[in-house]
CSV table of C-alpha atoms in Angstrom, one decimal:
chain,number,residue,atom,x,y,z
A,1,UNK,CA,-35.1,-1.0,-108.2
A,2,UNK,CA,-35.8,-3.5,-105.5
A,3,UNK,CA,-32.3,-3.0,-104.0
A,4,UNK,CA,-32.8,0.7,-103.6
A,5,UNK,CA,-36.1,0.1,-101.9
A,6,UNK,CA,-34.4,-2.3,-99.4
A,7,UNK,CA,-31.7,0.2,-98.6
A,8,UNK,CA,-34.2,2.9,-97.9
A,9,UNK,CA,-36.1,0.6,-95.7
A,10,UNK,CA,-33.0,-0.2,-93.6
A,11,UNK,CA,-32.1,3.4,-93.2
A,12,UNK,CA,-35.6,4.2,-92.1
A,13,UNK,CA,-35.5,1.4,-89.5
A,14,UNK,CA,-32.1,2.5,-88.1
A,15,UNK,CA,-33.4,6.1,-87.9
A,16,UNK,CA,-36.4,5.0,-85.9
A,17,UNK,CA,-34.2,2.9,-83.5
A,18,UNK,CA,-31.8,5.8,-82.9
A,19,UNK,CA,-34.7,8.1,-82.3
A,20,UNK,CA,-36.1,5.8,-79.8
A,21,UNK,CA,-32.8,5.4,-78.0
A,22,UNK,CA,-32.2,9.2,-78.0
A,23,UNK,CA,-35.8,9.8,-76.8
A,24,UNK,CA,-35.4,7.4,-74.0
A,25,UNK,CA,-32.1,9.0,-72.9
A,26,UNK,CA,-33.4,12.4,-73.2
A,27,UNK,CA,-36.5,11.6,-71.1
A,28,UNK,CA,-34.4,10.0,-68.3
A,29,UNK,CA,-32.2,13.1,-68.1
A,30,UNK,CA,-35.2,15.2,-67.4
A,31,UNK,CA,-36.2,13.2,-64.3
A,32,UNK,CA,-35.6,15.2,-61.1
A,33,UNK,CA,-33.6,13.2,-58.4
A,34,UNK,CA,-35.5,12.6,-55.3
A,35,UNK,CA,-34.4,14.7,-52.3
A,36,UNK,CA,-32.6,12.6,-49.6
A,37,UNK,CA,-34.4,12.5,-46.2
A,38,UNK,CA,-32.5,14.3,-43.5
A,39,UNK,CA,-31.4,12.0,-40.6
A,40,UNK,CA,-32.8,12.7,-37.1
A,41,UNK,CA,-30.2,13.3,-34.4
A,42,UNK,CA,-31.2,12.2,-30.9
A,43,UNK,CA,-30.6,14.6,-28.1
A,44,UNK,CA,-31.3,14.7,-24.4
A,45,UNK,CA,-31.7,17.3,-21.7
A,46,UNK,CA,-28.7,17.5,-19.2
A,47,UNK,CA,-29.6,17.1,-15.6
A,48,UNK,CA,-27.9,16.5,-12.3
A,49,UNK,CA,-27.9,13.2,-10.5
A,50,UNK,CA,-26.1,11.5,-7.7
A,51,UNK,CA,-23.6,8.8,-8.8
A,52,UNK,CA,-22.5,6.3,-6.2
A,53,UNK,CA,-19.7,4.1,-7.3
A,54,UNK,CA,-17.1,1.8,-5.8
A,55,UNK,CA,-13.3,1.7,-6.4
A,56,UNK,CA,-11.5,-1.6,-6.8
A,57,UNK,CA,-7.9,-1.6,-5.6
A,58,UNK,CA,-5.4,-4.2,-4.6
A,59,UNK,CA,-4.1,-4.4,-1.0
A,60,UNK,CA,-1.7,-6.5,1.0
A,61,UNK,CA,-2.3,-8.5,4.1
A,62,UNK,CA,0.6,-8.3,6.6
A,63,UNK,CA,0.9,-9.5,10.2
A,64,UNK,CA,-0.1,-7.0,12.8
A,65,UNK,CA,3.2,-7.6,14.5
A,66,UNK,CA,6.3,-9.2,12.9
A,67,UNK,CA,9.9,-9.4,14.1
A,68,UNK,CA,13.1,-11.0,12.9
A,69,UNK,CA,15.1,-12.4,15.8
A,70,UNK,CA,19.0,-12.2,15.6
A,71,UNK,CA,21.8,-13.2,18.0
A,72,UNK,CA,23.3,-10.4,20.0
A,73,UNK,CA,26.7,-12.0,20.6
A,74,UNK,CA,28.8,-14.4,18.6
A,75,UNK,CA,27.9,-17.9,19.7
A,76,UNK,CA,26.8,-21.4,18.7
A,77,UNK,CA,23.3,-22.8,18.7
A,78,UNK,CA,22.9,-25.2,21.7
A,79,UNK,CA,19.2,-26.1,21.7
A,80,UNK,CA,16.2,-25.4,19.6
A,81,UNK,CA,12.8,-25.4,21.3
A,82,UNK,CA,10.6,-24.5,18.4
A,83,UNK,CA,10.3,-24.9,14.6
A,84,UNK,CA,8.3,-23.4,11.7
A,85,UNK,CA,4.6,-23.3,12.5
A,86,UNK,CA,5.1,-23.5,16.2
A,87,UNK,CA,2.7,-21.3,18.2
A,88,UNK,CA,4.5,-19.5,21.0
A,89,UNK,CA,3.5,-17.2,23.8
A,90,UNK,CA,5.1,-14.0,25.0
A,91,UNK,CA,8.4,-14.7,27.0
A,92,UNK,CA,8.6,-18.4,25.9
A,93,UNK,CA,12.1,-19.8,25.4
A,94,UNK,CA,12.8,-20.4,21.7
A,95,UNK,CA,16.5,-21.2,21.6
A,96,UNK,CA,19.6,-21.3,23.8
A,97,UNK,CA,23.1,-20.4,22.6
A,98,UNK,CA,26.5,-21.1,24.1
A,99,UNK,CA,29.7,-19.1,24.1
A,100,UNK,CA,32.5,-20.7,26.2
A,101,UNK,CA,34.5,-17.5,26.5
A,102,UNK,CA,31.5,-15.8,28.1
A,103,UNK,CA,31.6,-18.3,31.0
A,104,UNK,CA,35.3,-17.5,31.4
A,105,UNK,CA,34.6,-13.8,31.5
A,106,UNK,CA,31.9,-14.3,34.1
A,107,UNK,CA,34.2,-16.3,36.3
A,108,UNK,CA,36.9,-13.7,35.9
A,109,UNK,CA,34.6,-10.8,37.0
A,110,UNK,CA,33.4,-12.8,40.0
A,111,UNK,CA,37.0,-13.3,41.1
A,112,UNK,CA,37.8,-9.7,40.6
A,113,UNK,CA,34.9,-8.7,42.8
A,114,UNK,CA,36.1,-11.0,45.6
A,115,UNK,CA,39.6,-9.6,45.3
A,116,UNK,CA,38.4,-6.0,45.4
A,117,UNK,CA,36.1,-6.8,48.4
A,118,UNK,CA,39.2,-8.0,50.3
A,119,UNK,CA,41.2,-5.0,49.4
A,120,UNK,CA,38.4,-2.6,50.4
A,121,UNK,CA,37.8,-4.5,53.7
A,122,UNK,CA,41.5,-4.0,54.6
A,123,UNK,CA,41.7,-0.4,53.7
A,124,UNK,CA,38.4,0.4,55.4
A,125,UNK,CA,39.7,-1.4,58.6
A,126,UNK,CA,42.9,0.5,58.5
A,127,UNK,CA,41.1,3.8,58.1
A,128,UNK,CA,38.8,3.0,61.0
A,129,UNK,CA,41.8,2.2,63.3
A,130,UNK,CA,43.6,5.4,62.4
A,131,UNK,CA,40.4,7.4,62.9
A,132,UNK,CA,39.9,5.9,66.4
A,133,UNK,CA,43.5,6.5,67.3
A,134,UNK,CA,43.4,10.1,66.0
A,135,UNK,CA,40.9,10.9,68.7
A,136,UNK,CA,43.8,11.0,71.0
A,137,UNK,CA,45.6,14.3,70.3
A,138,UNK,CA,49.1,14.0,68.9
A,139,UNK,CA,49.0,10.3,68.0
A,140,UNK,CA,48.0,10.4,64.2
A,141,UNK,CA,48.8,13.2,61.8
A,142,UNK,CA,46.0,14.7,59.8
A,143,UNK,CA,47.9,13.8,56.6
A,144,UNK,CA,48.1,10.1,57.5
A,145,UNK,CA,44.4,10.1,58.2
A,146,UNK,CA,43.6,11.7,54.9
A,147,UNK,CA,45.8,9.2,53.0
A,148,UNK,CA,44.0,6.3,54.7
A,149,UNK,CA,40.6,7.8,53.7
A,150,UNK,CA,41.6,8.3,50.1
A,151,UNK,CA,42.9,4.7,49.9
A,152,UNK,CA,39.6,3.5,51.4
A,153,UNK,CA,37.5,5.5,48.8
A,154,UNK,CA,39.7,4.4,45.9
A,155,UNK,CA,39.3,0.7,46.9
A,156,UNK,CA,35.5,1.2,47.2
A,157,UNK,CA,35.4,2.7,43.7
A,158,UNK,CA,37.4,-0.3,42.4
A,159,UNK,CA,34.9,-2.6,44.0
A,160,UNK,CA,32.0,-0.8,42.4
A,161,UNK,CA,33.7,-1.0,39.0
A,162,UNK,CA,34.2,-4.8,39.4
A,163,UNK,CA,30.5,-5.2,40.3
A,164,UNK,CA,29.5,-3.2,37.2
A,165,UNK,CA,31.7,-5.4,35.0
A,166,UNK,CA,30.1,-8.5,36.5
A,167,UNK,CA,26.6,-7.1,35.7
A,168,UNK,CA,27.7,-6.3,32.2
A,169,UNK,CA,28.9,-9.8,31.5
A,170,UNK,CA,25.8,-11.2,33.2
A,171,UNK,CA,23.5,-9.2,31.0
A,172,UNK,CA,25.4,-10.4,27.9
A,173,UNK,CA,24.9,-13.9,29.2
A,174,UNK,CA,21.2,-13.3,29.1
A,175,UNK,CA,21.5,-12.8,25.3
A,176,UNK,CA,22.4,-16.4,25.0
A,177,UNK,CA,18.7,-17.3,25.6
A,178,UNK,CA,16.3,-16.2,22.8
A,179,UNK,CA,12.7,-15.6,24.0
A,180,UNK,CA,9.5,-14.6,22.2
A,181,UNK,CA,8.8,-10.8,22.5
A,182,UNK,CA,5.1,-11.4,21.8
A,183,UNK,CA,2.7,-14.2,21.2
A,184,UNK,CA,2.5,-15.5,17.6
A,185,UNK,CA,3.7,-18.1,15.2
A,186,UNK,CA,7.2,-19.0,14.0
A,187,UNK,CA,7.0,-18.4,10.3
A,188,UNK,CA,10.7,-19.0,9.5
A,189,UNK,CA,13.8,-20.8,11.0
A,190,UNK,CA,17.2,-20.3,9.4
A,191,UNK,CA,19.6,-22.2,11.8
A,192,UNK,CA,20.3,-25.7,13.0
A,193,UNK,CA,21.9,-27.1,16.0
A,194,UNK,CA,25.6,-26.2,16.3
A,195,UNK,CA,25.4,-23.4,13.8
A,196,UNK,CA,27.6,-20.4,14.4
A,197,UNK,CA,25.6,-17.2,14.8
A,198,UNK,CA,26.2,-13.6,15.7
A,199,UNK,CA,25.3,-10.0,14.9
A,200,UNK,CA,24.6,-9.2,11.3
A,201,UNK,CA,27.7,-9.6,9.3
A,202,UNK,CA,29.1,-12.2,11.7
A,203,UNK,CA,27.9,-15.8,11.5
A,204,UNK,CA,24.5,-16.0,9.9
A,205,UNK,CA,23.2,-13.0,8.0
A,206,UNK,CA,19.7,-14.4,8.1
A,207,UNK,CA,17.5,-14.0,11.2
A,208,UNK,CA,17.4,-16.9,13.6
A,209,UNK,CA,13.6,-16.9,13.6
A,210,UNK,CA,10.8,-14.8,12.1
A,211,UNK,CA,7.8,-14.4,14.5
A,212,UNK,CA,4.4,-13.2,13.3
A,213,UNK,CA,1.2,-12.4,15.0
A,214,UNK,CA,-1.2,-14.0,12.6
A,215,UNK,CA,-4.4,-13.8,14.7
A,216,UNK,CA,-4.6,-10.1,13.8
A,217,UNK,CA,-3.6,-8.8,10.4
A,218,UNK,CA,-3.2,-5.4,8.8
A,219,UNK,CA,-4.6,-4.7,5.4
A,220,UNK,CA,-2.6,-2.0,3.7
A,221,UNK,CA,-3.7,-0.1,0.6
A,222,UNK,CA,-2.6,3.0,-1.3
A,223,UNK,CA,-5.5,5.3,-2.1
A,224,UNK,CA,-5.0,7.5,-5.2
A,225,UNK,CA,-5.0,11.2,-4.5
A,226,UNK,CA,-8.4,11.9,-6.2
A,227,UNK,CA,-10.2,9.4,-3.9
A,228,UNK,CA,-8.5,10.3,-0.5
A,229,UNK,CA,-11.5,12.2,0.8
A,230,UNK,CA,-13.8,9.3,0.7
A,231,UNK,CA,-12.3,7.2,3.5
A,232,UNK,CA,-12.2,8.0,7.2
A,233,UNK,CA,-11.4,6.1,10.4
A,234,UNK,CA,-14.1,3.5,11.3
A,235,UNK,CA,-15.3,2.9,7.7
A,236,UNK,CA,-16.0,-0.8,6.9
A,237,UNK,CA,-14.5,-2.2,3.7
A,238,UNK,CA,-15.1,-5.5,2.1
A,239,UNK,CA,-12.4,-7.5,0.3
A,240,UNK,CA,-11.7,-10.9,-1.2
A,241,UNK,CA,-8.6,-13.0,-1.7
A,242,UNK,CA,-7.7,-15.3,-4.7
A,243,UNK,CA,-7.6,-18.4,-2.6
A,244,UNK,CA,-11.1,-17.9,-1.3
A,245,UNK,CA,-12.9,-16.1,-4.2
A,246,UNK,CA,-16.4,-17.0,-3.0
A,247,UNK,CA,-15.9,-15.6,0.5
A,248,UNK,CA,-16.1,-11.9,1.4
A,249,UNK,CA,-14.2,-10.5,4.4
A,250,UNK,CA,-14.6,-7.3,6.3
A,251,UNK,CA,-12.1,-4.8,7.6
A,252,UNK,CA,-12.3,-1.4,9.4
A,253,UNK,CA,-10.2,1.6,8.6
A,254,UNK,CA,-7.9,2.2,11.6
A,255,UNK,CA,-4.9,4.3,10.5
A,256,UNK,CA,-4.5,6.9,7.7
A,257,UNK,CA,-1.1,8.3,7.0
A,258,UNK,CA,-2.4,11.8,6.4
A,259,UNK,CA,0.1,12.5,3.7
A,260,UNK,CA,0.7,11.5,0.1
A,261,UNK,CA,3.6,9.2,-1.0
A,262,UNK,CA,5.7,11.5,-3.3
A,263,UNK,CA,6.4,8.6,-5.7
A,264,UNK,CA,2.9,7.1,-6.0
A,265,UNK,CA,0.8,10.3,-5.2
A,266,UNK,CA,-1.3,8.1,-2.9
A,267,UNK,CA,-2.2,7.9,0.8
A,268,UNK,CA,-1.4,4.7,2.8
A,269,UNK,CA,-4.4,3.5,4.7
A,270,UNK,CA,-4.3,0.5,7.1
A,271,UNK,CA,-7.2,-1.6,8.3
A,272,UNK,CA,-7.3,-4.2,11.1
A,273,UNK,CA,-8.5,-7.7,10.2
A,274,UNK,CA,-9.4,-10.2,12.9
A,275,UNK,CA,-8.0,-13.6,11.9
A,276,UNK,CA,-8.7,-16.0,14.7
A,277,UNK,CA,-9.5,-18.8,12.3
A,278,UNK,CA,-6.2,-18.1,10.5
A,279,UNK,CA,-7.7,-18.6,7.0
A,280,UNK,CA,-6.0,-15.5,5.9
A,281,UNK,CA,-2.2,-15.5,5.6
A,282,UNK,CA,0.3,-12.6,5.8
A,283,UNK,CA,1.5,-11.7,2.3
A,284,UNK,CA,-1.8,-12.4,0.6
A,285,UNK,CA,-3.0,-9.9,-2.0
A,286,UNK,CA,-6.6,-8.7,-1.4
A,287,UNK,CA,-9.0,-7.1,-3.8
A,288,UNK,CA,-10.8,-4.2,-2.0
A,289,UNK,CA,-14.1,-2.7,-2.9
A,290,UNK,CA,-14.1,0.9,-1.6
A,291,UNK,CA,-17.5,2.6,-1.8
A,292,UNK,CA,-17.5,6.1,-3.2
A,293,UNK,CA,-20.8,7.7,-2.1
A,294,UNK,CA,-22.1,10.7,-3.9
A,295,UNK,CA,-21.9,13.8,-1.6
A,296,UNK,CA,-23.6,16.1,-4.1
A,297,UNK,CA,-25.5,16.0,-7.4
A,298,UNK,CA,-23.4,16.4,-10.5
A,299,UNK,CA,-23.9,16.2,-14.3
A,300,UNK,CA,-24.1,12.5,-15.2
A,301,UNK,CA,-24.3,11.5,-18.9
A,302,UNK,CA,-24.1,8.2,-20.9
A,303,UNK,CA,-20.6,7.3,-22.0
A,304,UNK,CA,-22.0,7.3,-25.6
A,305,UNK,CA,-22.6,11.0,-25.2
A,306,UNK,CA,-18.9,11.7,-24.6
A,307,UNK,CA,-16.8,12.5,-27.6
A,308,UNK,CA,-13.2,11.3,-27.2
A,309,UNK,CA,-10.9,13.0,-29.7
A,310,UNK,CA,-7.2,13.5,-30.0
A,311,UNK,CA,-7.8,17.1,-28.8
A,312,UNK,CA,-9.5,16.0,-25.6
A,313,UNK,CA,-12.9,15.1,-24.3
A,314,UNK,CA,-16.0,17.0,-25.5
A,315,UNK,CA,-19.8,16.9,-25.5
A,316,UNK,CA,-21.9,18.4,-28.3
A,317,UNK,CA,-24.3,21.0,-27.0
A,318,UNK,CA,-27.2,22.1,-29.3
A,319,UNK,CA,-27.7,25.9,-29.2
A,320,UNK,CA,-29.9,27.6,-31.8
A,321,UNK,CA,-30.0,24.4,-33.8
A,322,UNK,CA,-26.3,24.4,-34.1
A,323,UNK,CA,-23.6,22.1,-32.6
A,324,UNK,CA,-21.3,23.6,-30.0
A,325,UNK,CA,-18.3,21.6,-28.7
A,326,UNK,CA,-17.9,21.9,-25.0
A,327,UNK,CA,-14.7,20.6,-23.4
A,328,UNK,CA,-15.3,18.5,-20.3
A,329,UNK,CA,-13.3,16.5,-17.7
A,330,UNK,CA,-14.3,13.1,-16.5
A,331,UNK,CA,-15.0,12.3,-12.8
A,332,UNK,CA,-16.3,9.0,-11.5
A,333,UNK,CA,-17.8,6.5,-13.8
A,334,UNK,CA,-19.7,3.2,-13.9
A,335,UNK,CA,-20.1,0.7,-16.7
A,336,UNK,CA,-22.3,3.0,-18.8
A,337,UNK,CA,-22.4,6.4,-17.1
A,338,UNK,CA,-19.8,9.0,-16.4
A,339,UNK,CA,-19.6,12.2,-14.3
A,340,UNK,CA,-18.5,15.3,-16.4
A,341,UNK,CA,-17.4,18.8,-15.5
A,342,UNK,CA,-17.3,21.7,-17.8
A,343,UNK,CA,-19.1,24.9,-18.9
A,344,UNK,CA,-22.5,23.3,-18.7
A,345,UNK,CA,-25.8,24.2,-17.2
A,346,UNK,CA,-28.8,22.1,-16.2
A,347,UNK,CA,-31.3,21.8,-19.0
A,348,UNK,CA,-28.7,22.1,-21.8
A,349,UNK,CA,-29.5,19.9,-24.8
A,350,UNK,CA,-26.8,17.5,-25.7
A,351,UNK,CA,-26.3,15.1,-28.6
A,352,UNK,CA,-26.9,11.5,-27.4
A,353,UNK,CA,-24.3,9.9,-29.7
A,354,UNK,CA,-21.9,12.4,-31.2
A,355,UNK,CA,-19.4,11.4,-33.9
A,356,UNK,CA,-16.2,13.1,-35.1
A,357,UNK,CA,-18.0,14.0,-38.3
A,358,UNK,CA,-20.2,16.4,-36.4
A,359,UNK,CA,-18.3,19.7,-36.5
A,360,UNK,CA,-18.7,23.0,-34.7
A,361,UNK,CA,-21.6,25.0,-36.1
A,362,UNK,CA,-23.2,22.1,-37.8
A,363,UNK,CA,-27.0,22.4,-38.2
A,364,UNK,CA,-28.8,20.0,-35.9
A,365,UNK,CA,-32.5,19.5,-36.0
A,366,UNK,CA,-33.4,17.2,-33.2
């Protein structure tokens, strides 16, 4: 009797526990989940601004004038008057060459002139005698007089040819002295005393000297097609070089090619750089800062408002509380702002920070 009472008690206790568990589960299932709070999407009104930027491009410093000096005739180096680093003036003697056969040729032409002068003197005197004699009728035939005149003219032509040959050899002799065509600095010397030199392909293939005008330099830069309209003659540009990073130099635009390089699609622009102190050297690479002033107001947005996708560049415009993707193209840009062009109007409301999850037609409540 006691056992039955105990079993009944256990059953009652289990029933109560199950009821409590069921009741708890049932009551939780009836709780209505809280509604998630909708996120606020930041927007801004599009407006036009002026964006002035600068373009950084590499340029090259080259000598205003530079020339490689070669030997005109095959010869040997006789004397050297200058060396690398020598500062020379226009017309200064740099080197003398010697070619023994040239001296022989000069002496031969001089001898030929003297011989032709003697022959011409004789033929001229013979013609003059015949001419004076022919004044007496019947003494000299007309044919003999004509023959004497022809001989005289032929000998004169031979004399003039000999003189021309002498001038030619003399002018070639002048090529044995190498002089500076302009004032500058010898930046390279490729020969020594006694070296055999001559025209390219004969003797030394390298130039005898390289002469540079380093007091005045050219700064050459290639301007991309999209920026060609921002520079004109007389504009002042600042630049730096790696060897003097804390010093800024100035240059003025002097020459614009007026055409695009078909390979680079850029315009070559040259600037003159005074370099009296010679702190700048030809061949240095310069970093130019080219100002790009704003000529007109355009649409300027934050770079965060630009949506860059695999399909292209877009901004999200809000129209009737719905997202509209508008394709745009970039213009100039700074660190945090960018110029955009597209089917936009002033006052359009754009999403400040769009993401790729924001699709076309999405409801946006700013």
